mmCIF file of C-alpha atoms in Angstrom:
data_model
loop_
_atom_site.group_PDB
_atom_site.id
_atom_site.type_symbol
_atom_site.label_atom_id
_atom_site.label_comp_id
_atom_site.label_asym_id
_atom_site.label_seq_id
_atom_site.Cartn_x
_atom_site.Cartn_y
_atom_site.Cartn_z
ATOM 1 C CA MET A 1 -24.155 -5.446 9.951
ATOM 2 C CA VAL A 2 -22.062 -3.597 12.319
ATOM 3 C CA ILE A 3 -18.987 -4.961 13.230
ATOM 4 C CA THR A 4 -17.865 -3.670 17.723
ATOM 5 C CA MET A 5 -14.224 -3.769 17.262
ATOM 6 C CA GLU A 6 -12.393 -2.772 20.675
ATOM 7 C CA ILE A 7 -11.393 1.099 21.815
ATOM 8 C CA VAL A 8 -7.869 1.646 20.001
ATOM 9 C CA LYS A 9 -5.190 4.441 21.883
ATOM 10 C CA LEU A 10 -2.484 6.407 20.468
ATOM 11 C CA ARG A 11 -1.535 7.568 23.190
ATOM 12 C CA GLU A 12 -3.027 8.929 27.001
ATOM 13 C CA ASP A 13 -6.252 10.400 26.251
ATOM 14 C CA ILE A 14 -6.029 10.613 22.230
ATOM 15 C CA TYR A 15 -8.580 7.275 21.016
ATOM 16 C CA TYR A 16 -9.098 5.507 17.665
ATOM 17 C CA VAL A 17 -13.170 6.074 17.939
ATOM 18 C CA GLY A 18 -14.144 5.465 14.508
ATOM 19 C CA ALA A 19 -15.749 2.738 12.265
ATOM 20 C CA VAL A 20 -14.180 -0.023 10.006
ATOM 21 C CA ASP A 21 -16.768 -1.521 6.554
ATOM 22 C CA TRP A 22 -15.809 -4.615 5.317
ATOM 23 C CA ASN A 23 -17.691 -5.535 2.522
ATOM 24 C CA VAL A 24 -17.469 -2.870 0.991
ATOM 25 C CA ARG A 25 -16.556 -2.878 -1.957
ATOM 26 C CA SER A 26 -17.395 0.542 -5.158
ATOM 27 C CA PHE A 27 -16.290 3.689 -4.398
ATOM 28 C CA HIS A 28 -16.783 6.920 -6.686
ATOM 29 C CA GLY A 29 -16.009 4.466 -9.195
ATOM 30 C CA TYR A 30 -13.384 2.193 -7.962
ATOM 31 C CA THR A 31 -12.786 -1.203 -6.381
ATOM 32 C CA THR A 32 -11.646 -1.304 -2.772
ATOM 33 C CA ASN A 33 -11.241 -5.112 -2.751
ATOM 34 C CA ARG A 34 -9.605 -4.677 0.714
ATOM 35 C CA GLY A 35 -12.918 -2.396 2.413
ATOM 36 C CA ALA A 36 -12.156 0.499 3.393
ATOM 37 C CA THR A 37 -12.223 2.238 7.875
ATOM 38 C CA TYR A 38 -13.708 6.028 8.499
ATOM 39 C CA ASN A 39 -10.978 6.578 11.408
ATOM 40 C CA ALA A 40 -12.313 9.609 13.804
ATOM 41 C CA TYR A 41 -10.304 10.097 16.720
ATOM 42 C CA LEU A 42 -11.348 11.770 20.591
ATOM 43 C CA ILE A 43 -8.506 13.690 22.380
ATOM 44 C CA MET A 44 -9.519 13.100 26.295
ATOM 45 C CA ASP A 45 -8.327 17.318 27.609
ATOM 46 C CA GLU A 46 -9.920 20.133 29.275
ATOM 47 C CA LYS A 47 -12.263 19.902 25.849
ATOM 48 C CA ILE A 48 -13.500 17.528 25.020
ATOM 49 C CA THR A 49 -12.528 16.641 21.069
ATOM 50 C CA LEU A 50 -14.133 14.371 18.149
ATOM 51 C CA ILE A 51 -11.464 14.880 15.209
ATOM 52 C CA ASP A 52 -13.832 13.882 11.755
ATOM 53 C CA THR A 53 -16.843 11.619 12.038
ATOM 54 C CA VAL A 54 -18.033 8.862 9.677
ATOM 55 C CA LYS A 55 -20.619 7.667 7.133
ATOM 56 C CA ALA A 56 -23.625 8.196 7.904
ATOM 57 C CA PRO A 57 -24.704 4.194 8.696
ATOM 58 C CA PHE A 58 -21.643 4.240 11.057
ATOM 59 C CA GLY A 59 -22.741 6.748 13.223
ATOM 60 C CA GLN A 60 -24.350 4.694 15.936
ATOM 61 C CA GLU A 61 -21.312 2.732 16.266
ATOM 62 C CA LEU A 62 -19.646 6.151 16.073
ATOM 63 C CA LEU A 63 -21.968 6.562 19.625
ATOM 64 C CA GLU A 64 -21.246 3.857 20.934
ATOM 65 C CA ARG A 65 -17.775 3.839 20.604
ATOM 66 C CA ILE A 66 -17.604 6.993 22.035
ATOM 67 C CA ALA A 67 -19.388 5.912 24.927
ATOM 68 C CA GLU A 68 -17.341 3.613 25.876
ATOM 69 C CA ILE A 69 -14.952 6.262 26.931
ATOM 70 C CA VAL A 70 -16.929 9.236 28.195
ATOM 71 C CA ASP A 71 -20.434 10.720 27.272
ATOM 72 C CA PRO A 72 -20.420 12.480 24.088
ATOM 73 C CA ALA A 73 -22.979 14.452 25.502
ATOM 74 C CA LYS A 74 -20.203 15.424 26.615
ATOM 75 C CA ILE A 75 -17.531 16.683 23.768
ATOM 76 C CA ASP A 76 -16.007 20.209 23.289
ATOM 77 C CA TYR A 77 -15.103 20.739 19.845
ATOM 78 C CA LEU A 78 -16.156 18.409 16.615
ATOM 79 C CA VAL A 79 -12.958 19.153 14.490
ATOM 80 C CA SER A 80 -14.048 18.424 10.598
ATOM 81 C CA ASN A 81 -10.832 18.170 8.571
ATOM 82 C CA HIS A 82 -12.858 17.698 5.204
ATOM 83 C CA VAL A 83 -16.877 18.202 4.433
ATOM 84 C CA GLU A 84 -16.634 14.812 2.661
ATOM 85 C CA MET A 85 -19.322 12.501 3.426
ATOM 86 C CA ASP A 86 -17.449 9.521 4.473
ATOM 87 C CA HIS A 87 -15.552 12.413 6.877
ATOM 88 C CA SER A 88 -18.661 13.848 7.982
ATOM 89 C CA GLY A 89 -21.560 11.749 7.495
ATOM 90 C CA ALA A 90 -22.368 11.152 11.509
ATOM 91 C CA ILE A 91 -22.481 15.075 12.009
ATOM 92 C CA PRO A 92 -25.961 14.945 12.397
ATOM 93 C CA ALA A 93 -26.137 11.718 14.534
ATOM 94 C CA VAL A 94 -23.207 13.514 16.868
ATOM 95 C CA MET A 95 -24.720 17.138 17.165
ATOM 96 C CA GLU A 96 -28.065 15.515 17.856
ATOM 97 C CA VAL A 97 -26.546 14.249 21.209
ATOM 98 C CA ALA A 98 -23.264 16.655 21.307
ATOM 99 C CA LYS A 99 -25.779 19.224 21.953
ATOM 100 C CA ASN A 100 -23.660 22.122 22.643
ATOM 101 C CA ALA A 101 -20.195 21.072 20.041
ATOM 102 C CA THR A 102 -19.076 23.498 18.072
ATOM 103 C CA ILE A 103 -17.924 22.672 14.723
ATOM 104 C CA ILE A 104 -14.363 23.781 14.244
ATOM 105 C CA THR A 105 -14.952 24.071 9.611
ATOM 106 C CA SER A 106 -12.005 25.530 7.666
ATOM 107 C CA GLU A 107 -12.605 29.374 6.114
ATOM 108 C CA PRO A 108 -14.519 29.721 4.123
ATOM 109 C CA SER A 109 -14.679 26.590 1.618
ATOM 110 C CA GLY A 110 -15.307 24.237 5.451
ATOM 111 C CA LEU A 111 -18.184 26.435 6.761
ATOM 112 C CA LYS A 112 -19.671 26.648 3.434
ATOM 113 C CA GLY A 113 -19.971 22.824 2.856
ATOM 114 C CA LEU A 114 -21.239 22.226 5.429
ATOM 115 C CA GLN A 115 -24.337 24.578 5.918
ATOM 116 C CA ALA A 116 -25.152 23.081 2.320
ATOM 117 C CA HIS A 117 -24.705 19.501 4.045
ATOM 118 C CA TYR A 118 -26.077 20.031 7.301
ATOM 119 C CA GLY A 119 -27.573 22.899 7.609
ATOM 120 C CA SER A 120 -26.855 26.332 9.497
ATOM 121 C CA GLN A 121 -28.222 25.691 12.744
ATOM 122 C CA TYR A 122 -25.294 24.330 13.985
ATOM 123 C CA LYS A 123 -22.665 26.735 16.700
ATOM 124 C CA TYR A 124 -19.544 26.784 13.685
ATOM 125 C CA GLN A 125 -16.593 28.176 14.164
ATOM 126 C CA THR A 126 -14.364 28.857 10.904
ATOM 127 C CA VAL A 127 -10.025 28.370 10.955
ATOM 128 C CA LYS A 128 -7.453 29.144 8.651
ATOM 129 C CA ALA A 129 -3.793 28.498 7.456
ATOM 130 C CA GLY A 130 -1.628 28.308 11.179
ATOM 131 C CA ASP A 131 -4.863 28.803 13.427
ATOM 132 C CA VAL A 132 -4.994 27.536 16.759
ATOM 133 C CA LEU A 133 -7.173 26.192 18.954
ATOM 134 C CA SER A 134 -6.261 25.304 22.755
ATOM 135 C CA LEU A 135 -8.084 21.635 24.746
ATOM 136 C CA GLY A 136 -6.031 22.072 27.906
ATOM 137 C CA LYS A 137 -3.045 20.641 27.737
ATOM 138 C CA ARG A 138 -3.184 20.416 23.922
ATOM 139 C CA SER A 139 -3.596 22.449 21.396
ATOM 140 C CA LEU A 140 -4.649 21.611 17.574
ATOM 141 C CA THR A 141 -2.754 23.962 15.105
ATOM 142 C CA PHE A 142 -5.411 23.556 11.312
ATOM 143 C CA VAL A 143 -2.713 22.919 7.676
ATOM 144 C CA ALA A 144 -5.044 24.610 5.273
ATOM 145 C CA THR A 145 -4.980 21.671 2.210
ATOM 146 C CA PRO A 146 -6.903 22.702 -0.579
ATOM 147 C CA MET A 147 -7.827 20.808 -3.180
ATOM 148 C CA LEU A 148 -5.909 17.812 -1.682
ATOM 149 C CA HIS A 149 -8.836 16.778 -2.999
ATOM 150 C CA TRP A 150 -11.562 18.782 -2.364
ATOM 151 C CA PRO A 151 -11.480 23.131 -1.782
ATOM 152 C CA ASP A 152 -12.181 22.719 1.856
ATOM 153 C CA ASN A 153 -9.951 19.731 2.686
ATOM 154 C CA MET A 154 -6.959 20.111 5.560
ATOM 155 C CA VAL A 155 -5.458 18.571 8.310
ATOM 156 C CA THR A 156 -5.274 19.224 11.578
ATOM 157 C CA TYR A 157 -1.566 19.255 13.469
ATOM 158 C CA CYS A 158 -1.306 17.955 17.703
ATOM 159 C CA LYS A 159 2.307 19.434 18.659
ATOM 160 C CA GLU A 160 2.198 17.946 22.384
ATOM 161 C CA GLU A 161 2.108 15.096 20.744
ATOM 162 C CA LYS A 162 3.584 14.912 17.025
ATOM 163 C CA ILE A 163 0.330 13.295 15.924
ATOM 164 C CA LEU A 164 -0.738 14.624 12.005
ATOM 165 C CA PHE A 165 -4.342 14.160 11.740
ATOM 166 C CA SER A 166 -3.670 13.890 7.869
ATOM 167 C CA ASN A 167 -7.764 13.310 7.047
ATOM 168 C CA ASP A 168 -7.225 12.514 2.882
ATOM 169 C CA ALA A 169 -3.920 12.484 2.785
ATOM 170 C CA PHE A 170 -1.583 9.122 3.796
ATOM 171 C CA GLY A 171 -4.881 6.769 3.713
ATOM 172 C CA GLN A 172 -5.434 3.423 2.300
ATOM 173 C CA HIS A 173 -8.538 1.564 1.649
ATOM 174 C CA PHE A 174 -7.622 -1.708 3.832
ATOM 175 C CA ALA A 175 -9.886 -3.031 7.080
ATOM 176 C CA SER A 176 -8.171 -4.207 9.137
ATOM 177 C CA SER A 177 -8.583 -5.209 12.388
ATOM 178 C CA LYS A 178 -5.780 -4.006 13.376
ATOM 179 C CA HIS A 179 -4.624 0.375 13.064
ATOM 180 C CA PHE A 180 -1.374 0.625 13.167
ATOM 181 C CA ASP A 181 0.944 -0.107 10.292
ATOM 182 C CA ASP A 182 3.825 -2.250 11.804
ATOM 183 C CA GLU A 183 1.291 -4.629 12.586
ATOM 184 C CA VAL A 184 -0.970 -5.483 9.731
ATOM 185 C CA ASP A 185 1.812 -6.690 6.382
ATOM 186 C CA LEU A 186 3.390 -3.276 5.379
ATOM 187 C CA ASN A 187 3.576 -3.981 0.817
ATOM 188 C CA ILE A 188 -0.327 -4.235 1.137
ATOM 189 C CA VAL A 189 -0.671 -1.496 2.932
ATOM 190 C CA MET A 190 1.614 0.408 0.099
ATOM 191 C CA GLN A 191 0.062 -0.957 -2.709
ATOM 192 C CA GLU A 192 -3.853 0.410 -1.028
ATOM 193 C CA ALA A 193 -1.645 3.739 -1.042
ATOM 194 C CA GLU A 194 -0.977 3.824 -3.977
ATOM 195 C CA LYS A 195 -3.735 2.875 -6.310
ATOM 196 C CA TYR A 196 -5.779 5.637 -3.195
ATOM 197 C CA TYR A 197 -3.064 7.743 -4.202
ATOM 198 C CA ALA A 198 -3.605 7.214 -8.348
ATOM 199 C CA ASN A 199 -7.677 7.142 -8.093
ATOM 200 C CA ILE A 200 -8.493 9.950 -5.378
ATOM 201 C CA LEU A 201 -5.797 12.359 -5.762
ATOM 202 C CA MET A 202 -3.024 12.150 -9.058
ATOM 203 C CA PRO A 203 -5.530 15.574 -10.021
ATOM 204 C CA TYR A 204 -3.698 16.423 -7.823
ATOM 205 C CA GLY A 205 0.114 16.139 -7.823
ATOM 206 C CA LYS A 206 0.990 20.083 -6.678
ATOM 207 C CA GLN A 207 -0.198 20.348 -3.949
ATOM 208 C CA ALA A 208 0.338 16.668 -2.508
ATOM 209 C CA ASN A 209 3.712 18.411 -2.526
ATOM 210 C CA LYS A 210 3.613 20.955 -0.723
ATOM 211 C CA ALA A 211 1.519 18.898 1.384
ATOM 212 C CA ILE A 212 3.923 16.625 1.705
ATOM 213 C CA GLU A 213 6.704 19.532 1.865
ATOM 214 C CA ILE A 214 4.802 20.957 5.284
ATOM 215 C CA VAL A 215 4.132 17.592 6.905
ATOM 216 C CA ARG A 216 7.972 17.352 6.527
ATOM 217 C CA SER A 217 8.922 20.715 8.392
ATOM 218 C CA LEU A 218 5.979 19.355 11.494
ATOM 219 C CA PRO A 219 8.522 16.950 13.918
ATOM 220 C CA LEU A 220 6.250 14.020 13.809
ATOM 221 C CA GLU A 221 5.633 10.478 16.065
ATOM 222 C CA MET A 222 2.175 9.661 14.785
ATOM 223 C CA ILE A 223 0.934 10.127 10.719
ATOM 224 C CA ALA A 224 -3.836 9.755 11.740
ATOM 225 C CA PRO A 225 -5.347 9.829 8.653
ATOM 226 C CA SER A 226 -9.471 9.350 7.928
ATOM 227 C CA HIS A 227 -8.795 5.614 5.599
ATOM 228 C CA GLY A 228 -6.546 2.324 6.812
ATOM 229 C CA VAL A 229 -4.086 2.355 8.998
ATOM 230 C CA ILE A 230 -2.237 5.124 10.866
ATOM 231 C CA PHE A 231 1.589 5.653 10.492
ATOM 232 C CA ARG A 232 4.390 5.537 13.440
ATOM 233 C CA SER A 233 6.906 2.948 13.038
ATOM 234 C CA HIS A 234 6.902 3.760 8.992
ATOM 235 C CA ILE A 235 6.366 7.134 9.066
ATOM 236 C CA GLU A 236 8.824 8.275 6.684
ATOM 237 C CA ASP A 237 7.732 5.223 3.955
ATOM 238 C CA ILE A 238 5.173 6.530 3.575
ATOM 239 C CA LEU A 239 6.440 10.326 2.851
ATOM 240 C CA ASP A 240 8.934 9.124 0.303
ATOM 241 C CA ARG A 241 6.050 6.836 -1.660
ATOM 242 C CA TYR A 242 3.994 10.133 -1.398
ATOM 243 C CA SER A 243 7.049 12.388 -3.086
ATOM 244 C CA TYR A 244 7.603 9.488 -5.728
ATOM 245 C CA PHE A 245 3.536 9.112 -6.417
ATOM 246 C CA CYS A 246 3.900 12.886 -7.040
ATOM 247 C CA ASN A 247 6.927 14.177 -8.349
ATOM 248 C CA GLY A 248 6.262 14.011 -12.386
ATOM 249 C CA GLU A 249 8.416 11.379 -13.879
ATOM 250 C CA ASN A 250 7.152 8.838 -14.827
ATOM 251 C CA GLU A 251 8.474 5.129 -15.510
ATOM 252 C CA ALA A 252 10.109 3.125 -18.700
ATOM 253 C CA LYS A 253 6.589 1.489 -19.530
ATOM 254 C CA ALA A 254 3.974 1.441 -20.810
ATOM 255 C CA LEU A 255 0.626 0.040 -20.988
ATOM 256 C CA VAL A 256 -1.783 -0.645 -23.377
ATOM 257 C CA VAL A 257 -5.735 -0.733 -22.694
ATOM 258 C CA TYR A 258 -8.615 -1.730 -24.581
ATOM 259 C CA ASP A 259 -11.966 -4.009 -26.261
ATOM 260 C CA SER A 260 -12.132 -6.270 -28.397
ATOM 261 C CA MET A 261 -15.359 -7.315 -30.451
ATOM 262 C CA TRP A 262 -13.218 -10.611 -32.428
ATOM 263 C CA HIS A 263 -9.695 -10.557 -31.104
ATOM 264 C CA SER A 264 -8.516 -8.490 -34.343
ATOM 265 C CA THR A 265 -7.822 -5.304 -32.380
ATOM 266 C CA GLU A 266 -6.848 -7.622 -29.882
ATOM 267 C CA LYS A 267 -3.916 -8.805 -32.071
ATOM 268 C CA MET A 268 -3.060 -5.558 -32.611
ATOM 269 C CA ALA A 269 -2.278 -5.231 -29.089
ATOM 270 C CA PHE A 270 -0.530 -7.988 -28.404
ATOM 271 C CA ALA A 271 1.494 -6.407 -31.805
ATOM 272 C CA ILE A 272 2.001 -3.682 -29.858
ATOM 273 C CA LEU A 273 3.482 -5.423 -26.936
ATOM 274 C CA GLU A 274 5.864 -7.678 -28.302
ATOM 275 C CA GLY A 275 6.838 -3.764 -30.371
ATOM 276 C CA PHE A 276 7.791 -2.140 -26.783
ATOM 277 C CA LYS A 277 9.347 -4.886 -25.270
ATOM 278 C CA ARG A 278 11.371 -4.928 -29.345
ATOM 279 C CA ALA A 279 11.635 -1.309 -27.800
ATOM 280 C CA GLY A 280 12.976 -2.196 -24.315
ATOM 281 C CA ILE A 281 10.273 -0.905 -22.829
ATOM 282 C CA SER A 282 8.761 -2.798 -19.991
ATOM 283 C CA CYS A 283 4.713 -2.920 -20.663
ATOM 284 C CA SER A 284 1.985 -4.515 -19.542
ATOM 285 C CA LEU A 285 -1.824 -4.686 -21.657
ATOM 286 C CA TYR A 286 -5.086 -4.339 -20.162
ATOM 287 C CA ASP A 287 -8.705 -6.592 -21.557
ATOM 288 C CA LEU A 288 -10.989 -3.843 -20.484
ATOM 289 C CA LYS A 289 -13.006 -6.619 -20.299
ATOM 290 C CA GLU A 290 -10.359 -7.936 -17.994
ATOM 291 C CA ASN A 291 -9.259 -4.978 -15.568
ATOM 292 C CA HIS A 292 -10.832 -2.991 -13.308
ATOM 293 C CA ILE A 293 -10.351 1.028 -14.396
ATOM 294 C CA SER A 294 -9.792 1.488 -11.375
ATOM 295 C CA ASP A 295 -6.013 -1.483 -10.972
ATOM 296 C CA ILE A 296 -5.708 0.399 -14.250
ATOM 297 C CA ALA A 297 -5.314 3.671 -13.166
ATOM 298 C CA THR A 298 -3.023 2.520 -9.545
ATOM 299 C CA GLN A 299 -0.549 1.451 -13.256
ATOM 300 C CA VAL A 300 -1.246 4.525 -15.524
ATOM 301 C CA LEU A 301 0.583 6.574 -12.217
ATOM 302 C CA LYS A 302 3.764 6.316 -13.423
ATOM 303 C CA ALA A 303 3.360 4.824 -16.572
ATOM 304 C CA GLU A 304 5.341 6.563 -19.779
ATOM 305 C CA TYR A 305 3.292 5.553 -22.581
ATOM 306 C CA LEU A 306 -0.260 4.773 -22.540
ATOM 307 C CA VAL A 307 -1.697 3.618 -25.726
ATOM 308 C CA VAL A 308 -5.692 2.207 -26.459
ATOM 309 C CA GLY A 309 -7.490 0.778 -28.326
ATOM 310 C CA SER A 310 -11.157 -0.101 -29.669
ATOM 311 C CA PRO A 311 -13.169 -0.908 -32.541
ATOM 312 C CA THR A 312 -15.931 1.087 -34.094
ATOM 313 C CA LEU A 313 -19.491 0.052 -33.066
ATOM 314 C CA ASN A 314 -21.453 1.905 -33.391
ATOM 315 C CA ASN A 315 -19.903 5.504 -35.257
ATOM 316 C CA ASN A 316 -18.040 5.266 -32.046
ATOM 317 C CA ILE A 317 -15.696 4.071 -29.793
ATOM 318 C CA LEU A 318 -16.874 0.273 -27.695
ATOM 319 C CA PRO A 319 -18.281 1.651 -23.658
ATOM 320 C CA THR A 320 -15.270 -0.479 -21.705
ATOM 321 C CA VAL A 321 -13.015 2.309 -23.214
ATOM 322 C CA GLY A 322 -15.306 5.607 -23.434
ATOM 323 C CA ALA A 323 -15.757 4.481 -19.315
ATOM 324 C CA PHE A 324 -12.121 4.412 -19.152
ATOM 325 C CA LEU A 325 -10.970 7.215 -21.685
ATOM 326 C CA THR A 326 -14.169 9.431 -19.095
ATOM 327 C CA TYR A 327 -11.865 8.506 -16.136
ATOM 328 C CA MET A 328 -8.471 9.005 -16.668
ATOM 329 C CA LYS A 329 -9.779 13.041 -17.599
ATOM 330 C CA GLY A 330 -11.264 13.107 -14.530
ATOM 331 C CA LEU A 331 -7.258 12.384 -13.307
ATOM 332 C CA SER A 332 -5.234 13.885 -15.840
ATOM 333 C CA PRO A 333 -2.583 11.953 -15.396
ATOM 334 C CA LYS A 334 0.415 14.065 -16.157
ATOM 335 C CA GLY A 335 3.734 13.682 -18.533
ATOM 336 C CA LYS A 336 2.198 10.391 -20.754
ATOM 337 C CA LYS A 337 2.681 10.106 -24.432
ATOM 338 C CA GLY A 338 1.382 7.639 -26.314
ATOM 339 C CA PHE A 339 -2.026 6.857 -28.842
ATOM 340 C CA ALA A 340 -4.978 4.990 -30.168
ATOM 341 C CA PHE A 341 -4.752 1.495 -32.564
ATOM 342 C CA GLY A 342 -7.389 -0.493 -32.925
ATOM 343 C CA SER A 343 -9.814 -2.484 -35.992
ATOM 344 C CA TYR A 344 -13.151 -1.790 -37.955
ATOM 345 C CA GLY A 345 -15.807 -2.877 -39.387
ATOM 346 C CA TRP A 346 -16.918 -0.042 -42.984
ATOM 347 C CA GLY A 347 -16.241 3.253 -40.226
ATOM 348 C CA PRO A 348 -13.725 4.077 -38.665
ATOM 349 C CA GLN A 349 -14.605 5.952 -36.505
ATOM 350 C CA SER A 350 -13.453 4.851 -33.414
ATOM 351 C CA ILE A 351 -9.490 5.274 -33.485
ATOM 352 C CA SER A 352 -9.920 8.853 -34.438
ATOM 353 C CA ASN A 353 -12.268 9.668 -31.692
ATOM 354 C CA ILE A 354 -9.394 7.764 -29.020
ATOM 355 C CA GLN A 355 -6.409 9.934 -30.408
ATOM 356 C CA LYS A 356 -8.922 12.996 -29.630
ATOM 357 C CA GLU A 357 -9.471 11.197 -27.051
ATOM 358 C CA LEU A 358 -5.399 11.334 -25.470
ATOM 359 C CA GLU A 359 -4.694 14.056 -27.238
ATOM 360 C CA ALA A 360 -7.697 16.651 -24.423
ATOM 361 C CA MET A 361 -6.368 13.977 -22.193
ATOM 362 C CA GLY A 362 -2.819 15.880 -22.190
ATOM 363 C CA VAL A 363 -1.074 12.776 -24.073
ATOM 364 C CA GLU A 364 1.425 13.761 -26.070
ATOM 365 C CA LEU A 365 1.216 11.665 -29.303
ATOM 366 C CA VAL A 366 3.611 9.671 -30.522
ATOM 367 C CA GLN A 367 1.964 8.120 -33.644
ATOM 368 C CA GLU A 368 -0.621 7.925 -36.514
ATOM 369 C CA PRO A 369 -3.447 5.749 -35.417
ATOM 370 C CA MET A 370 -3.158 2.998 -36.379
ATOM 371 C CA LYS A 371 -6.288 1.282 -37.976
ATOM 372 C CA ILE A 372 -7.180 -2.175 -39.916
ATOM 373 C CA ASN A 373 -9.730 -3.341 -41.093
ATOM 374 C CA TYR A 374 -11.441 -6.012 -40.902
ATOM 375 C CA ILE A 375 -8.812 -8.639 -39.515
ATOM 376 C CA PRO A 376 -5.319 -8.497 -39.270
ATOM 377 C CA THR A 377 -2.330 -10.572 -41.372
ATOM 378 C CA LYS A 378 0.206 -11.042 -40.245
ATOM 379 C CA GLU A 379 1.698 -8.684 -42.025
ATOM 380 C CA GLN A 380 0.095 -6.019 -40.555
ATOM 381 C CA LEU A 381 0.720 -7.539 -37.465
ATOM 382 C CA ARG A 382 4.590 -7.703 -37.857
ATOM 383 C CA GLU A 383 5.154 -3.924 -39.387
ATOM 384 C CA ILE A 384 2.770 -2.484 -36.546
ATOM 385 C CA GLU A 385 5.388 -4.175 -33.854
ATOM 386 C CA ASP A 386 8.256 -2.716 -36.000
ATOM 387 C CA ARG A 387 6.573 0.628 -35.918
ATOM 388 C CA ILE A 388 6.265 0.950 -32.219
ATOM 389 C CA ALA A 389 9.705 -1.175 -31.799
ATOM 390 C CA GLY A 390 11.296 2.513 -33.412
ATOM 391 C CA VAL A 391 9.871 4.156 -30.949
ATOM 392 C CA GLN A 392 11.958 6.192 -27.891
#
């Protein structure tokens, strides 16, 4: 069911015309427990301009919202900051109505991606970093942000209004009936911004750092991302958080992530937890049966230690642990230390397999794999504690 909301004005003749997805709970394999938004923005000028669209199922809502302001057929420019379909999915619906519109996209990746998705029948105009598009009273300057998080990504800056249309950068999967940072709980916004960064942008910290440098050089009164709330009162706060996310520095905390069949590996996990505590290192425990990998990824972002455990199942690791390691390898966390652990029956392959995966991920291995046959004794668990307590 489509839920229609009132038109939201950012500035005189600049409007939010996107859509709120209250019920989505999964995005690219991570949980969106607070829903999501697909933000699009309409600028009324001599050249009527739509910046980004929405996910395809919300295309009609987008057009209806635009129609409250102007006939969508009068759109002159459609700026596509990013090809991914949560932003571009409604391009066919918009272009069906706005038949004379020109799609503005990055050169060359944006053009290649949009044509691969939607065909070459539309009128396209490519732009590169520094190009300026005049709308009349206003202009748009395009800033390339490749691999944040696709090769085609760019952001769009309106210098006359001091607004940055930042696409995925500074976004959050957060559904709300309010659209500005000073209208909602900022703590929740920042939590979701961190989760978004950890699960989408973590592999691209260097690119994010460069983008922040560019953004800080711009006179800014508003950051309007393509997901979540628009920043107008807490711009420095979100820029500072992003600087913290991507500065490459980890905190003295450890994560123990595991799954267990008959609690033996779990007992080892608790012993490792106690060892870190004795070493004066803050530590958290995550059972993969109870915790989603995307929530754990948010904690991995700034943790110094990542320790992973599994018993052996059919000469391999448990599927939950395999999924976690695959997810982490894709996110490519930097500067981590860790090791593998687990109990086993007649084959200890799981522990060495985890150790290899951690090493392939770039984790510095600070302990030999910890293996215990069947059920650990109190003495063995105490030995684990003692080993970990010596880790500095």
